[in-house]
mmCIF file with all atom_site columns, C-alpha atoms in Angstrom:
data_model
loop_
_atom_site.group_PDB
_atom_site.id
_atom_site.type_symbol
_atom_site.label_atom_id
_atom_site.label_alt_id
_atom_site.label_comp_id
_atom_site.label_asym_id
_atom_site.label_entity_id
_atom_site.label_seq_id
_atom_site.pdbx_PDB_ins_code
_atom_site.Cartn_x
_atom_site.Cartn_y
_atom_site.Cartn_z
_atom_site.occupancy
_atom_site.B_iso_or_equiv
_atom_site.pdbx_formal_charge
_atom_site.auth_seq_id
_atom_site.auth_comp_id
_atom_site.auth_asym_id
_atom_site.auth_atom_id
_atom_site.pdbx_PDB_model_num
ATOM 1  C CA . MET A 1 1  ? 32.841 5.376   13.939  1.00 79.00 ? 1  MET A CA 1
ATOM 2  C CA . ARG A 1 2  ? 29.989 6.168   11.061  1.00 89.00 ? 2  ARG A CA 1
ATOM 3  C CA . THR A 1 3  ? 27.042 3.668   10.182  1.00 96.00 ? 3  THR A CA 1
ATOM 4  C CA . ILE A 1 4  ? 25.399 4.319   6.688   1.00 96.00 ? 4  ILE A CA 1
ATOM 5  C CA . PHE A 1 5  ? 22.020 2.674   5.787   1.00 97.00 ? 5  PHE A CA 1
ATOM 6  C CA . SER A 1 6  ? 21.261 2.045   2.297   1.00 97.00 ? 6  SER A CA 1
ATOM 7  C CA . ASP A 1 7  ? 18.611 0.219   0.272   1.00 96.00 ? 7  ASP A CA 1
ATOM 8  C CA . GLU A 1 8  ? 17.109 0.129   -3.231  1.00 94.00 ? 8  GLU A CA 1
ATOM 9  C CA . SER A 1 9  ? 13.156 -0.233  -3.952  1.00 92.00 ? 9  SER A CA 1
ATOM 10 C CA . THR A 1 10 ? 11.498 -0.506  -6.681  1.00 88.00 ? 10 THR A CA 1
ATOM 11 C CA . VAL A 1 11 ? 8.718  2.404   -7.936  1.00 86.00 ? 11 VAL A CA 1
ATOM 12 C CA . GLN A 1 12 ? 5.913  0.694   -10.393 1.00 83.00 ? 12 GLN A CA 1
ATOM 13 C CA . SER A 1 13 ? 3.301  2.066   -12.277 1.00 82.00 ? 13 SER A CA 1
ATOM 14 C CA . GLN A 1 14 ? 0.702  -0.471  -11.620 1.00 75.00 ? 14 GLN A CA 1
ATOM 15 C CA . PRO A 1 15 ? 1.122  -3.365  -8.641  1.00 70.00 ? 15 PRO A CA 1
ATOM 16 C CA . ASN A 1 16 ? 2.246  -6.768  -9.524  1.00 65.00 ? 16 ASN A CA 1
ATOM 17 C CA . ALA A 1 17 ? -1.650 -8.361  -9.576  1.00 60.00 ? 17 ALA A CA 1
ATOM 18 C CA . GLY A 1 18 ? -2.695 -7.525  -6.464  1.00 60.00 ? 18 GLY A CA 1
ATOM 19 C CA . ARG A 1 19 ? -0.481 -9.285  -3.769  1.00 62.00 ? 19 ARG A CA 1
ATOM 20 C CA . LEU A 1 20 ? -2.562 -9.933  -0.653  1.00 65.00 ? 20 LEU A CA 1
ATOM 21 C CA . TRP A 1 21 ? -1.492 -11.345 2.702   1.00 70.00 ? 21 TRP A CA 1
ATOM 22 C CA . VAL A 1 22 ? -3.292 -14.854 3.531   1.00 71.00 ? 22 VAL A CA 1
ATOM 23 C CA . PHE A 1 23 ? -2.877 -16.773 6.574   1.00 77.00 ? 23 PHE A CA 1
ATOM 24 C CA . ARG A 1 24 ? -3.688 -20.565 6.566   1.00 79.00 ? 24 ARG A CA 1
ATOM 25 C CA . LYS A 1 25 ? -2.997 -23.798 8.236   1.00 83.00 ? 25 LYS A CA 1
ATOM 26 C CA . PRO A 1 26 ? 0.074  -25.817 6.909   1.00 84.00 ? 26 PRO A CA 1
ATOM 27 C CA . TYR A 1 27 ? -2.375 -28.322 5.747   1.00 83.00 ? 27 TYR A CA 1
ATOM 28 C CA . LYS A 1 28 ? -4.685 -26.126 3.560   1.00 79.00 ? 28 LYS A CA 1
ATOM 29 C CA . LYS A 1 29 ? -0.967 -24.459 2.343   1.00 74.00 ? 29 LYS A CA 1
ATOM 30 C CA . PHE A 1 30 ? -1.328 -25.938 -1.415  1.00 76.00 ? 30 PHE A CA 1
ATOM 31 C CA . LEU A 1 31 ? -5.402 -26.536 -1.944  1.00 78.00 ? 31 LEU A CA 1
ATOM 32 C CA . ALA A 1 32 ? -5.980 -25.819 -5.361  1.00 75.00 ? 32 ALA A CA 1
ATOM 33 C CA . PRO A 1 33 ? -9.111 -23.213 -4.228  1.00 74.00 ? 33 PRO A CA 1
ATOM 34 C CA . MET A 1 34 ? -5.896 -21.718 -2.547  1.00 68.00 ? 34 MET A CA 1
ATOM 35 C CA . VAL A 1 35 ? -3.277 -21.252 -4.780  1.00 70.00 ? 35 VAL A CA 1
ATOM 36 C CA . ASN A 1 36 ? -3.610 -17.851 -7.176  1.00 65.00 ? 36 ASN A CA 1
ATOM 37 C CA . LEU A 1 37 ? -3.929 -19.090 -10.634 1.00 61.00 ? 37 LEU A CA 1
ATOM 38 C CA . LYS A 1 38 ? -3.794 -16.198 -12.491 1.00 66.00 ? 38 LYS A CA 1
ATOM 39 C CA . VAL A 1 39 ? -1.368 -14.972 -15.088 1.00 61.00 ? 39 VAL A CA 1
ATOM 40 C CA . HIS A 1 40 ? 0.842  -12.584 -13.882 1.00 64.00 ? 40 HIS A CA 1
ATOM 41 C CA . ARG A 1 41 ? 1.993  -9.110  -15.570 1.00 70.00 ? 41 ARG A CA 1
ATOM 42 C CA . LYS A 1 42 ? 4.561  -6.588  -15.499 1.00 73.00 ? 42 LYS A CA 1
ATOM 43 C CA . SER A 1 43 ? 3.862  -3.078  -14.692 1.00 74.00 ? 43 SER A CA 1
ATOM 44 C CA . PRO A 1 44 ? 4.478  -1.055  -18.136 1.00 78.00 ? 44 PRO A CA 1
ATOM 45 C CA . ILE A 1 45 ? 6.715  1.565   -16.289 1.00 81.00 ? 45 ILE A CA 1
ATOM 46 C CA . SER A 1 46 ? 9.119  0.022   -13.243 1.00 83.00 ? 46 SER A CA 1
ATOM 47 C CA . LEU A 1 47 ? 12.273 1.366   -11.935 1.00 87.00 ? 47 LEU A CA 1
ATOM 48 C CA . ILE A 1 48 ? 14.565 1.077   -9.205  1.00 91.00 ? 48 ILE A CA 1
ATOM 49 C CA . VAL A 1 49 ? 15.833 3.584   -7.179  1.00 94.00 ? 49 VAL A CA 1
ATOM 50 C CA . TRP A 1 50 ? 18.751 3.957   -4.948  1.00 95.00 ? 50 TRP A CA 1
ATOM 51 C CA . ALA A 1 51 ? 19.859 5.595   -1.741  1.00 97.00 ? 51 ALA A CA 1
ATOM 52 C CA . ALA A 1 52 ? 21.811 5.979   1.606   1.00 97.00 ? 52 ALA A CA 1
ATOM 53 C CA . VAL A 1 53 ? 21.382 7.858   4.870   1.00 97.00 ? 53 VAL A CA 1
ATOM 54 C CA . TRP A 1 54 ? 23.488 8.577   7.875   1.00 96.00 ? 54 TRP A CA 1
ATOM 55 C CA . ARG A 1 55 ? 23.048 10.241  11.252  1.00 94.00 ? 55 ARG A CA 1
ATOM 56 C CA . ASP A 1 56 ? 24.026 14.154  9.560   1.00 94.00 ? 56 ASP A CA 1
ATOM 57 C CA . GLY A 1 57 ? 22.912 13.432  6.137   1.00 95.00 ? 57 GLY A CA 1
ATOM 58 C CA . GLN A 1 58 ? 21.551 11.481  2.963   1.00 97.00 ? 58 GLN A CA 1
ATOM 59 C CA . SER A 1 59 ? 22.799 10.800  -0.669  1.00 97.00 ? 59 SER A CA 1
ATOM 60 C CA . GLU A 1 60 ? 21.269 11.721  -3.804  1.00 97.00 ? 60 GLU A CA 1
ATOM 61 C CA . LEU A 1 61 ? 18.569 9.662   -4.830  1.00 96.00 ? 61 LEU A CA 1
ATOM 62 C CA . ILE A 1 62 ? 20.041 7.275   -7.854  1.00 95.00 ? 62 ILE A CA 1
ATOM 63 C CA . PHE A 1 63 ? 17.611 6.108   -10.537 1.00 93.00 ? 63 PHE A CA 1
ATOM 64 C CA . MET A 1 64 ? 19.465 2.706   -11.841 1.00 91.00 ? 64 MET A CA 1
ATOM 65 C CA . GLU A 1 65 ? 19.939 2.038   -15.056 1.00 88.00 ? 65 GLU A CA 1
ATOM 66 C CA . ARG A 1 66 ? 18.535 -0.938  -17.096 1.00 86.00 ? 66 ARG A CA 1
ATOM 67 C CA . ASP A 1 67 ? 20.930 -3.325  -18.998 1.00 86.00 ? 67 ASP A CA 1
ATOM 68 C CA . PRO A 1 68 ? 19.915 -3.367  -22.912 1.00 85.00 ? 68 PRO A CA 1
ATOM 69 C CA . ASN A 1 69 ? 22.431 -6.771  -22.630 1.00 86.00 ? 69 ASN A CA 1
ATOM 70 C CA . ALA A 1 70 ? 21.178 -8.388  -19.456 1.00 83.00 ? 70 ALA A CA 1
ATOM 71 C CA . PRO A 1 71 ? 18.444 -11.278 -19.799 1.00 80.00 ? 71 PRO A CA 1
ATOM 72 C CA . ARG A 1 72 ? 15.109 -9.660  -20.180 1.00 76.00 ? 72 ARG A CA 1
ATOM 73 C CA . GLN A 1 73 ? 16.584 -5.991  -20.276 1.00 77.00 ? 73 GLN A CA 1
ATOM 74 C CA . GLY A 1 74 ? 17.507 -6.100  -16.801 1.00 79.00 ? 74 GLY A CA 1
ATOM 75 C CA . TYR A 1 75 ? 19.764 -4.558  -14.046 1.00 79.00 ? 75 TYR A CA 1
ATOM 76 C CA . SER A 1 76 ? 23.481 -6.101  -13.886 1.00 75.00 ? 76 SER A CA 1
ATOM 77 C CA . ALA A 1 77 ? 25.857 -5.537  -11.025 1.00 69.00 ? 77 ALA A CA 1
#
């Protein structure tokens, strides 16, 4: 039997509005000072790559192509 692991990842030229991990108590979850109200912007360059690995090898790195007919010109299955 052969096991293959595959995954995709997004590569961007800039981060998405500086993600930070924040830990707080449940009762403080929605307090106004704790909520990020910044406008989030998309990175000017962003693409999705996909690859697979197995015991004796790996696939090529696949660069996913955007679909110009998809909503927001994203990716389609």
